[in-house]
PDB file of C-alpha atoms in Angstrom:
ATOM      1  CA  UNK A  48     -47.827  92.808 117.566  1.00 88.00           C
ATOM      2  CA  UNK A  49     -48.067  94.558 114.566  1.00 94.00           C
ATOM      3  CA  UNK A  50     -47.409  98.532 114.379  1.00 97.00           C
ATOM      4  CA  UNK A  51     -50.432 100.872 113.284  1.00 98.00           C
ATOM      5  CA  UNK A  52     -50.340 102.773 110.061  1.00 98.00           C
ATOM      6  CA  UNK A  53     -52.336 105.879 110.003  1.00 98.00           C
ATOM      7  CA  UNK A  54     -53.908 105.658 106.170  1.00 98.00           C
ATOM      8  CA  UNK A  55     -55.134 109.277 104.657  1.00 98.00           C
ATOM      9  CA  UNK A  56     -57.556 109.550 102.016  1.00 98.00           C
ATOM     10  CA  UNK A  57     -57.239 112.207  99.702  1.00 98.00           C
ATOM     11  CA  UNK A  58     -60.390 111.630  98.362  1.00 98.00           C
ATOM     12  CA  UNK A  59     -60.868 114.628  95.779  1.00 98.00           C
ATOM     13  CA  UNK A  60     -58.204 117.508  95.433  1.00 96.00           C
ATOM     14  CA  UNK A  61     -58.027 120.485  93.160  1.00 95.00           C
ATOM     15  CA  UNK A  62     -57.412 118.907  89.747  1.00 95.00           C
ATOM     16  CA  UNK A  63     -59.225 115.618  89.001  1.00 96.00           C
ATOM     17  CA  UNK A  64     -62.633 115.983  87.120  1.00 97.00           C
ATOM     18  CA  UNK A  65     -65.153 113.928  86.503  1.00 97.00           C
ATOM     19  CA  UNK A  66     -64.218 114.105  82.851  1.00 97.00           C
ATOM     20  CA  UNK A  67     -60.857 112.390  84.110  1.00 97.00           C
ATOM     21  CA  UNK A  68     -62.429 110.029  86.023  1.00 97.00           C
ATOM     22  CA  UNK A  69     -66.121 109.540  87.389  1.00 97.00           C
ATOM     23  CA  UNK A  70     -64.722 108.201  90.527  1.00 98.00           C
ATOM     24  CA  UNK A  71     -64.031 111.209  91.978  1.00 98.00           C
ATOM     25  CA  UNK A  72     -66.331 112.903  94.436  1.00 98.00           C
ATOM     26  CA  UNK A  73     -67.513 116.299  93.911  1.00 98.00           C
ATOM     27  CA  UNK A  74     -70.726 117.163  95.589  1.00 98.00           C
ATOM     28  CA  UNK A  75     -70.904 116.967  99.090  1.00 98.00           C
ATOM     29  CA  UNK A  76     -73.241 114.178  99.473  1.00 98.00           C
ATOM     30  CA  UNK A  77     -70.735 111.882  96.651  1.00 98.00           C
ATOM     31  CA  UNK A  78     -67.723 113.029  99.082  1.00 98.00           C
ATOM     32  CA  UNK A  79     -69.485 112.121 101.894  1.00 98.00           C
ATOM     33  CA  UNK A  80     -70.051 108.624 100.355  1.00 98.00           C
ATOM     34  CA  UNK A  81     -66.547 107.930  99.105  1.00 98.00           C
ATOM     35  CA  UNK A  82     -65.002 108.554 102.406  1.00 98.00           C
ATOM     36  CA  UNK A  83     -67.344 106.378 104.314  1.00 98.00           C
ATOM     37  CA  UNK A  84     -66.011 103.943 101.725  1.00 98.00           C
ATOM     38  CA  UNK A  85     -62.495 104.443 102.268  1.00 98.00           C
ATOM     39  CA  UNK A  86     -63.294 104.485 106.176  1.00 98.00           C
ATOM     40  CA  UNK A  87     -64.682 101.222 106.213  1.00 98.00           C
ATOM     41  CA  UNK A  88     -61.567  99.988 103.947  1.00 98.00           C
ATOM     42  CA  UNK A  89     -58.832 101.536 106.512  1.00 98.00           C
ATOM     43  CA  UNK A  90     -58.509 105.013 106.147  1.00 98.00           C
ATOM     44  CA  UNK A  91     -58.659 106.846 109.543  1.00 98.00           C
ATOM     45  CA  UNK A  92     -58.026 110.828 108.112  1.00 98.00           C
ATOM     46  CA  UNK A  93     -59.964 112.025 105.559  1.00 98.00           C
ATOM     47  CA  UNK A  94     -58.095 115.119 103.445  1.00 98.00           C
ATOM     48  CA  UNK A  95     -60.744 116.911 101.986  1.00 98.00           C
ATOM     49  CA  UNK A  96     -61.111 120.033  99.330  1.00 98.00           C
ATOM     50  CA  UNK A  97     -64.138 121.022  98.347  1.00 98.00           C
ATOM     51  CA  UNK A  98     -65.588 121.922  94.774  1.00 97.00           C
ATOM     52  CA  UNK A  99     -68.284 124.438  93.235  1.00 96.00           C
ATOM     53  CA  UNK A 100     -70.867 123.214  91.270  1.00 95.00           C
ATOM     54  CA  UNK A 101     -68.733 123.577  88.050  1.00 96.00           C
ATOM     55  CA  UNK A 102     -66.121 121.366  89.693  1.00 96.00           C
ATOM     56  CA  UNK A 103     -63.606 124.738  90.150  1.00 96.00           C
ATOM     57  CA  UNK A 104     -62.287 124.797  93.554  1.00 95.00           C
ATOM     58  CA  UNK A 105     -63.957 126.412  96.435  1.00 96.00           C
ATOM     59  CA  UNK A 106     -63.410 128.262  99.856  1.00 95.00           C
ATOM     60  CA  UNK A 107     -66.585 128.068 100.648  1.00 96.00           C
ATOM     61  CA  UNK A 108     -67.602 127.064 104.630  1.00 97.00           C
ATOM     62  CA  UNK A 109     -70.682 126.062 104.039  1.00 98.00           C
ATOM     63  CA  UNK A 110     -69.642 123.039 101.749  1.00 98.00           C
ATOM     64  CA  UNK A 111     -66.917 122.089 103.919  1.00 98.00           C
ATOM     65  CA  UNK A 112     -69.430 121.591 107.119  1.00 98.00           C
ATOM     66  CA  UNK A 113     -71.533 119.808 104.943  1.00 98.00           C
ATOM     67  CA  UNK A 114     -68.865 117.472 104.144  1.00 98.00           C
ATOM     68  CA  UNK A 115     -67.403 117.445 107.983  1.00 98.00           C
ATOM     69  CA  UNK A 116     -70.786 116.576 108.918  1.00 98.00           C
ATOM     70  CA  UNK A 117     -71.796 113.857 106.962  1.00 98.00           C
ATOM     71  CA  UNK A 118     -68.214 112.239 108.048  1.00 98.00           C
ATOM     72  CA  UNK A 119     -68.872 112.964 111.706  1.00 98.00           C
ATOM     73  CA  UNK A 120     -72.108 111.188 111.584  1.00 98.00           C
ATOM     74  CA  UNK A 121     -71.468 108.143 109.360  1.00 98.00           C
ATOM     75  CA  UNK A 122     -67.508 107.765 109.979  1.00 98.00           C
ATOM     76  CA  UNK A 123     -67.261 107.587 113.872  1.00 97.00           C
ATOM     77  CA  UNK A 124     -63.934 109.044 115.350  1.00 98.00           C
ATOM     78  CA  UNK A 125     -62.435 109.620 111.899  1.00 98.00           C
ATOM     79  CA  UNK A 126     -60.105 112.636 111.856  1.00 98.00           C
ATOM     80  CA  UNK A 127     -61.223 115.161 109.309  1.00 98.00           C
ATOM     81  CA  UNK A 128     -58.712 117.114 108.032  1.00 98.00           C
ATOM     82  CA  UNK A 129     -59.225 120.240 105.786  1.00 98.00           C
ATOM     83  CA  UNK A 130     -57.123 121.434 102.577  1.00 97.00           C
ATOM     84  CA  UNK A 131     -55.702 124.783 103.019  1.00 96.00           C
ATOM     85  CA  UNK A 132     -54.020 124.400  99.479  1.00 91.00           C
ATOM     86  CA  UNK A 133     -53.875 127.231  97.264  1.00 78.00           C
ATOM     87  CA  UNK A 134     -54.849 125.675  93.869  1.00 81.00           C
ATOM     88  CA  UNK A 135     -57.496 128.107  91.984  1.00 75.00           C
ATOM     89  CA  UNK A 136     -58.693 129.469  95.436  1.00 81.00           C
ATOM     90  CA  UNK A 137     -58.187 133.338  96.522  1.00 86.00           C
ATOM     91  CA  UNK A 138     -55.346 133.454  99.347  1.00 86.00           C
ATOM     92  CA  UNK A 139     -57.679 135.527 101.832  1.00 87.00           C
ATOM     93  CA  UNK A 140     -60.080 132.780 101.559  1.00 93.00           C
ATOM     94  CA  UNK A 141     -58.000 129.822 102.125  1.00 94.00           C
ATOM     95  CA  UNK A 142     -58.529 129.720 106.074  1.00 95.00           C
ATOM     96  CA  UNK A 143     -62.471 130.577 105.731  1.00 95.00           C
ATOM     97  CA  UNK A 144     -63.334 127.465 106.836  1.00 97.00           C
ATOM     98  CA  UNK A 145     -61.065 126.897 110.130  1.00 98.00           C
ATOM     99  CA  UNK A 146     -63.547 127.988 112.549  1.00 98.00           C
ATOM    100  CA  UNK A 147     -65.587 124.929 112.070  1.00 98.00           C
ATOM    101  CA  UNK A 148     -62.708 123.768 113.919  1.00 98.00           C
ATOM    102  CA  UNK A 149     -61.773 120.091 112.102  1.00 98.00           C
ATOM    103  CA  UNK A 150     -59.688 117.784 113.494  1.00 98.00           C
ATOM    104  CA  UNK A 151     -56.604 119.128 111.284  1.00 98.00           C
ATOM    105  CA  UNK A 152     -55.720 121.085 108.626  1.00 98.00           C
ATOM    106  CA  UNK A 153     -52.687 121.214 105.702  1.00 98.00           C
ATOM    107  CA  UNK A 154     -50.216 124.049 106.299  1.00 98.00           C
ATOM    108  CA  UNK A 155     -48.091 124.006 103.424  1.00 97.00           C
ATOM    109  CA  UNK A 156     -44.829 126.498 105.352  1.00 98.00           C
ATOM    110  CA  UNK A 157     -43.050 127.814 101.672  1.00 96.00           C
ATOM    111  CA  UNK A 158     -43.592 128.901  98.118  1.00 96.00           C
ATOM    112  CA  UNK A 159     -42.683 126.191  95.499  1.00 95.00           C
ATOM    113  CA  UNK A 160     -42.932 125.842  91.945  1.00 93.00           C
ATOM    114  CA  UNK A 161     -45.109 123.504  90.694  1.00 92.00           C
ATOM    115  CA  UNK A 162     -45.206 122.511  86.587  1.00 88.00           C
ATOM    116  CA  UNK A 163     -47.376 125.374  85.608  1.00 87.00           C
ATOM    117  CA  UNK A 164     -47.825 127.539  88.059  1.00 89.00           C
ATOM    118  CA  UNK A 165     -45.974 128.888  91.409  1.00 93.00           C
ATOM    119  CA  UNK A 166     -47.378 127.317  94.732  1.00 93.00           C
ATOM    120  CA  UNK A 167     -47.384 130.869  96.332  1.00 94.00           C
ATOM    121  CA  UNK A 168     -47.430 130.593 100.310  1.00 95.00           C
ATOM    122  CA  UNK A 169     -46.137 133.788 101.255  1.00 95.00           C
ATOM    123  CA  UNK A 170     -44.296 134.383 105.115  1.00 96.00           C
ATOM    124  CA  UNK A 171     -47.590 136.299 106.281  1.00 96.00           C
ATOM    125  CA  UNK A 172     -50.195 133.621 104.728  1.00 96.00           C
ATOM    126  CA  UNK A 173     -48.200 130.796 106.331  1.00 97.00           C
ATOM    127  CA  UNK A 174     -48.187 132.550 109.817  1.00 97.00           C
ATOM    128  CA  UNK A 175     -51.932 134.321 109.431  1.00 97.00           C
ATOM    129  CA  UNK A 176     -52.890 129.882 108.938  1.00 97.00           C
ATOM    130  CA  UNK A 177     -50.861 128.937 111.636  1.00 98.00           C
ATOM    131  CA  UNK A 178     -52.439 131.473 114.226  1.00 98.00           C
ATOM    132  CA  UNK A 179     -55.721 130.435 113.017  1.00 98.00           C
ATOM    133  CA  UNK A 180     -55.181 126.885 113.196  1.00 98.00           C
ATOM    134  CA  UNK A 181     -54.024 127.747 116.886  1.00 98.00           C
ATOM    135  CA  UNK A 182     -56.930 129.720 117.660  1.00 97.00           C
ATOM    136  CA  UNK A 183     -59.673 127.381 116.962  1.00 98.00           C
ATOM    137  CA  UNK A 184     -57.347 124.211 118.142  1.00 98.00           C
ATOM    138  CA  UNK A 185     -57.217 122.500 114.737  1.00 98.00           C
ATOM    139  CA  UNK A 186     -53.725 120.538 114.374  1.00 98.00           C
ATOM    140  CA  UNK A 187     -51.270 121.596 111.103  1.00 98.00           C
ATOM    141  CA  UNK A 188     -50.349 118.888 108.824  1.00 98.00           C
ATOM    142  CA  UNK A 189     -47.402 120.612 107.445  1.00 98.00           C
ATOM    143  CA  UNK A 190     -46.836 119.867 103.707  1.00 98.00           C
ATOM    144  CA  UNK A 191     -43.505 119.854 102.107  1.00 98.00           C
ATOM    145  CA  UNK A 192     -43.372 120.373  99.193  1.00 97.00           C
ATOM    146  CA  UNK A 193     -39.307 121.527  99.650  1.00 96.00           C
ATOM    147  CA  UNK A 194     -36.781 120.828 101.827  1.00 96.00           C
ATOM    148  CA  UNK A 195     -36.451 124.551 103.018  1.00 97.00           C
ATOM    149  CA  UNK A 196     -40.420 123.915 104.460  1.00 98.00           C
ATOM    150  CA  UNK A 197     -39.098 121.541 106.778  1.00 98.00           C
ATOM    151  CA  UNK A 198     -36.869 124.070 108.290  1.00 98.00           C
ATOM    152  CA  UNK A 199     -39.470 126.517 108.197  1.00 98.00           C
ATOM    153  CA  UNK A 200     -41.398 124.213 110.192  1.00 98.00           C
ATOM    154  CA  UNK A 201     -38.957 123.885 112.877  1.00 98.00           C
ATOM    155  CA  UNK A 202     -38.591 127.509 113.095  1.00 98.00           C
ATOM    156  CA  UNK A 203     -42.139 128.257 113.394  1.00 98.00           C
ATOM    157  CA  UNK A 204     -42.245 125.815 116.041  1.00 98.00           C
ATOM    158  CA  UNK A 205     -39.824 127.290 118.261  1.00 97.00           C
ATOM    159  CA  UNK A 206     -41.656 130.329 117.546  1.00 97.00           C
ATOM    160  CA  UNK A 207     -44.902 128.935 119.162  1.00 97.00           C
ATOM    161  CA  UNK A 208     -46.816 129.236 116.468  1.00 98.00           C
ATOM    162  CA  UNK A 209     -47.028 125.277 115.503  1.00 97.00           C
ATOM    163  CA  UNK A 210     -47.908 123.137 118.302  1.00 94.00           C
ATOM    164  CA  UNK A 211     -45.729 120.000 119.387  1.00 95.00           C
ATOM    165  CA  UNK A 212     -45.537 117.239 118.090  1.00 97.00           C
ATOM    166  CA  UNK A 213     -45.722 118.362 114.987  1.00 98.00           C
ATOM    167  CA  UNK A 214     -47.010 116.184 112.203  1.00 98.00           C
ATOM    168  CA  UNK A 215     -45.283 116.443 109.064  1.00 98.00           C
ATOM    169  CA  UNK A 216     -45.587 115.204 105.164  1.00 98.00           C
ATOM    170  CA  UNK A 217     -43.709 114.751 102.433  1.00 98.00           C
ATOM    171  CA  UNK A 218     -45.094 115.176  99.172  1.00 98.00           C
ATOM    172  CA  UNK A 219     -43.206 113.834  95.971  1.00 98.00           C
ATOM    173  CA  UNK A 220     -43.966 113.654  92.545  1.00 96.00           C
ATOM    174  CA  UNK A 221     -44.766 116.842  91.196  1.00 95.00           C
ATOM    175  CA  UNK A 222     -42.707 118.299  88.294  1.00 93.00           C
ATOM    176  CA  UNK A 223     -40.281 121.069  89.524  1.00 94.00           C
ATOM    177  CA  UNK A 224     -40.743 119.759  93.687  1.00 95.00           C
ATOM    178  CA  UNK A 225     -39.760 116.877  95.453  1.00 97.00           C
ATOM    179  CA  UNK A 226     -38.946 113.763  93.161  1.00 97.00           C
ATOM    180  CA  UNK A 227     -40.002 110.562  94.148  1.00 97.00           C
ATOM    181  CA  UNK A 228     -36.621 109.432  95.325  1.00 98.00           C
ATOM    182  CA  UNK A 229     -36.193 106.797  98.009  1.00 98.00           C
ATOM    183  CA  UNK A 230     -32.644 108.230  99.079  1.00 98.00           C
ATOM    184  CA  UNK A 231     -34.380 111.888  99.707  1.00 98.00           C
ATOM    185  CA  UNK A 232     -37.161 110.538 101.515  1.00 98.00           C
ATOM    186  CA  UNK A 233     -34.807 108.802 103.572  1.00 98.00           C
ATOM    187  CA  UNK A 234     -32.736 111.952 104.103  1.00 98.00           C
ATOM    188  CA  UNK A 235     -36.122 114.204 104.681  1.00 98.00           C
ATOM    189  CA  UNK A 236     -36.937 111.885 107.418  1.00 98.00           C
ATOM    190  CA  UNK A 237     -33.499 111.539 108.993  1.00 98.00           C
ATOM    191  CA  UNK A 238     -33.309 115.627 109.060  1.00 98.00           C
ATOM    192  CA  UNK A 239     -36.998 115.640 111.215  1.00 98.00           C
ATOM    193  CA  UNK A 240     -36.030 113.383 113.739  1.00 98.00           C
ATOM    194  CA  UNK A 241     -32.694 115.640 114.510  1.00 97.00           C
ATOM    195  CA  UNK A 242     -34.727 118.722 114.171  1.00 97.00           C
ATOM    196  CA  UNK A 243     -38.104 117.572 115.797  1.00 97.00           C
ATOM    197  CA  UNK A 244     -37.773 113.970 117.162  1.00 97.00           C
ATOM    198  CA  UNK A 245     -41.190 113.852 118.494  1.00 97.00           C
ATOM    199  CA  UNK A 246     -42.964 114.763 115.346  1.00 98.00           C
ATOM    200  CA  UNK A 247     -45.046 112.056 113.184  1.00 98.00           C
ATOM    201  CA  UNK A 248     -44.835 111.860 109.621  1.00 98.00           C
ATOM    202  CA  UNK A 249     -46.393 110.608 105.981  1.00 98.00           C
ATOM    203  CA  UNK A 250     -45.534 110.591 102.584  1.00 98.00           C
ATOM    204  CA  UNK A 251     -47.660 111.116  99.665  1.00 98.00           C
ATOM    205  CA  UNK A 252     -46.785 110.184  95.971  1.00 97.00           C
ATOM    206  CA  UNK A 253     -48.338 111.897  93.012  1.00 97.00           C
ATOM    207  CA  UNK A 254     -49.306 110.116  90.346  1.00 96.00           C
ATOM    208  CA  UNK A 255     -47.249 107.128  89.128  1.00 94.00           C
ATOM    209  CA  UNK A 256     -45.049 107.241  92.466  1.00 96.00           C
ATOM    210  CA  UNK A 257     -48.305 106.670  94.685  1.00 97.00           C
ATOM    211  CA  UNK A 258     -47.828 103.230  95.141  1.00 98.00           C
ATOM    212  CA  UNK A 259     -43.812 103.249  95.573  1.00 98.00           C
ATOM    213  CA  UNK A 260     -44.252 105.764  98.016  1.00 98.00           C
ATOM    214  CA  UNK A 261     -46.597 103.989  99.628  1.00 98.00           C
ATOM    215  CA  UNK A 262     -44.242 100.613 100.648  1.00 98.00           C
ATOM    216  CA  UNK A 263     -41.554 103.061 101.198  1.00 98.00           C
ATOM    217  CA  UNK A 264     -43.561 104.975 104.143  1.00 98.00           C
ATOM    218  CA  UNK A 265     -44.710 101.299 105.533  1.00 98.00           C
ATOM    219  CA  UNK A 266     -41.531 100.582 105.318  1.00 98.00           C
ATOM    220  CA  UNK A 267     -39.742 103.506 107.169  1.00 98.00           C
ATOM    221  CA  UNK A 268     -42.132 103.819 109.580  1.00 98.00           C
ATOM    222  CA  UNK A 269     -44.148 106.352 108.524  1.00 98.00           C
ATOM    223  CA  UNK A 270     -47.804 106.713 108.200  1.00 98.00           C
ATOM    224  CA  UNK A 271     -48.891 106.661 104.528  1.00 98.00           C
ATOM    225  CA  UNK A 272     -51.290 108.813 101.708  1.00 98.00           C
ATOM    226  CA  UNK A 273     -53.523 107.557  99.097  1.00 98.00           C
ATOM    227  CA  UNK A 274     -56.615 108.713  96.991  1.00 98.00           C
ATOM    228  CA  UNK A 275     -57.998 110.025  93.834  1.00 98.00           C
ATOM    229  CA  UNK A 276     -56.533 113.268  94.598  1.00 98.00           C
ATOM    230  CA  UNK A 277     -52.804 111.943  94.108  1.00 97.00           C
ATOM    231  CA  UNK A 278     -53.561 109.378  91.547  1.00 97.00           C
ATOM    232  CA  UNK A 279     -56.410 108.503  89.395  1.00 98.00           C
ATOM    233  CA  UNK A 280     -55.075 104.900  87.748  1.00 97.00           C
ATOM    234  CA  UNK A 281     -55.084 102.493  89.910  1.00 97.00           C
ATOM    235  CA  UNK A 282     -52.103 100.587  87.985  1.00 95.00           C
ATOM    236  CA  UNK A 283     -50.799 101.550  84.278  1.00 92.00           C
ATOM    237  CA  UNK A 284     -53.614  99.706  82.903  1.00 94.00           C
ATOM    238  CA  UNK A 285     -56.914 101.003  84.367  1.00 96.00           C
ATOM    239  CA  UNK A 286     -58.906 104.069  86.446  1.00 98.00           C
ATOM    240  CA  UNK A 287     -59.127 103.465  90.135  1.00 97.00           C
ATOM    241  CA  UNK A 288     -62.991 102.195  90.830  1.00 98.00           C
ATOM    242  CA  UNK A 289     -63.069 104.397  93.998  1.00 98.00           C
ATOM    243  CA  UNK A 290     -61.089 105.914  96.639  1.00 98.00           C
ATOM    244  CA  UNK A 291     -61.718 102.804  98.657  1.00 98.00           C
ATOM    245  CA  UNK A 292     -59.780 101.015  96.442  1.00 98.00           C
ATOM    246  CA  UNK A 293     -56.862 102.435  97.021  1.00 98.00           C
ATOM    247  CA  UNK A 294     -57.242 102.520 100.766  1.00 98.00           C
ATOM    248  CA  UNK A 295     -57.918  98.774 100.789  1.00 98.00           C
ATOM    249  CA  UNK A 296     -54.356  98.310  98.729  1.00 98.00           C
ATOM    250  CA  UNK A 297     -52.416 100.008 101.340  1.00 98.00           C
ATOM    251  CA  UNK A 298     -54.562  98.347 104.230  1.00 98.00           C
ATOM    252  CA  UNK A 299     -53.451  94.733 102.378  1.00 98.00           C
ATOM    253  CA  UNK A 300     -49.719  95.944 102.256  1.00 98.00           C
ATOM    254  CA  UNK A 301     -49.252  96.643 105.680  1.00 98.00           C
ATOM    255  CA  UNK A 302     -49.039  93.146 106.818  1.00 96.00           C
ATOM    256  CA  UNK A 303     -45.815  92.661 104.459  1.00 97.00           C
ATOM    257  CA  UNK A 304     -44.130  95.532 106.616  1.00 98.00           C
ATOM    258  CA  UNK A 305     -45.592  94.511 109.831  1.00 98.00           C
ATOM    259  CA  UNK A 306     -47.930  97.257 110.193  1.00 98.00           C
ATOM    260  CA  UNK A 307     -51.640  97.508 110.348  1.00 98.00           C
ATOM    261  CA  UNK A 308     -54.372  99.969 109.452  1.00 98.00           C
ATOM    262  CA  UNK A 309     -54.559 102.179 112.164  1.00 98.00           C
ATOM    263  CA  UNK A 310     -57.468 102.128 113.858  1.00 98.00           C
ATOM    264  CA  UNK A 311     -59.567 105.706 114.578  1.00 98.00           C
ATOM    265  CA  UNK A 312     -58.204 105.426 118.275  1.00 98.00           C
ATOM    266  CA  UNK A 313     -54.917 104.440 117.444  1.00 98.00           C
ATOM    267  CA  UNK A 314     -54.779 107.368 114.874  1.00 98.00           C
ATOM    268  CA  UNK A 315     -56.096 109.467 117.566  1.00 98.00           C
ATOM    269  CA  UNK A 316     -53.481 108.732 120.203  1.00 98.00           C
ATOM    270  CA  UNK A 317     -50.473 108.395 117.711  1.00 98.00           C
ATOM    271  CA  UNK A 318     -51.411 112.065 116.326  1.00 98.00           C
ATOM    272  CA  UNK A 319     -52.440 113.383 120.073  1.00 97.00           C
ATOM    273  CA  UNK A 320     -55.589 114.690 119.169  1.00 96.00           C
TER     274      UNK A 320
END
């Protein structure tokens, strides 16, 4: 018997453009098609950002609704996770699509420096987003870009702002935030097990750290994120052809660690959706 590993595919993000890689899906129809290919390769969570026609980040609920509808139709049982991330989006609009009641939504529980900007998540904004998720029965994925965010999440869960069991994702490899170090991930996972023993976890590696962190997650018993949002290159020599190519690589890696790509039913059970 092997242990299921939930594979999240981060299909678009806020940064990669068509000029960077033709494989990044921008329009809702492109996003639906790319997600369907990734679903067939083994992904069971779709992490969604939407874009304006000029490729800039958008918070338009109509765009989120189109992508959500297409995924529900073409990827039976797949978990839809909206991003409430802040790159290029007005704070007041970052939760404007939560009324659509996706299965999940990302929630960063603090602010952090990135390479050229401050990823600003004020305590009031974080609380407002968490309350909106509770009201709409949306499970947060707690995005940890800095260790303090893990302790903030525990405090929020104690206050009833986050429903247990929590799902936590450690984001590693962004300059000025958590570096991609194995010992650091092991420490964070050990802290999580002490603070919230019932929590599930995954990790995302940004850029060249993506594949290495995929390996660490599978070995340490966590779940996995991959996709063009985090890394446009499949290896040092070429761009990825699709999100599905990233997902297939992770699905193939699972066997090495006694794991298998979780089915939608397994993923929903693990995350208690």
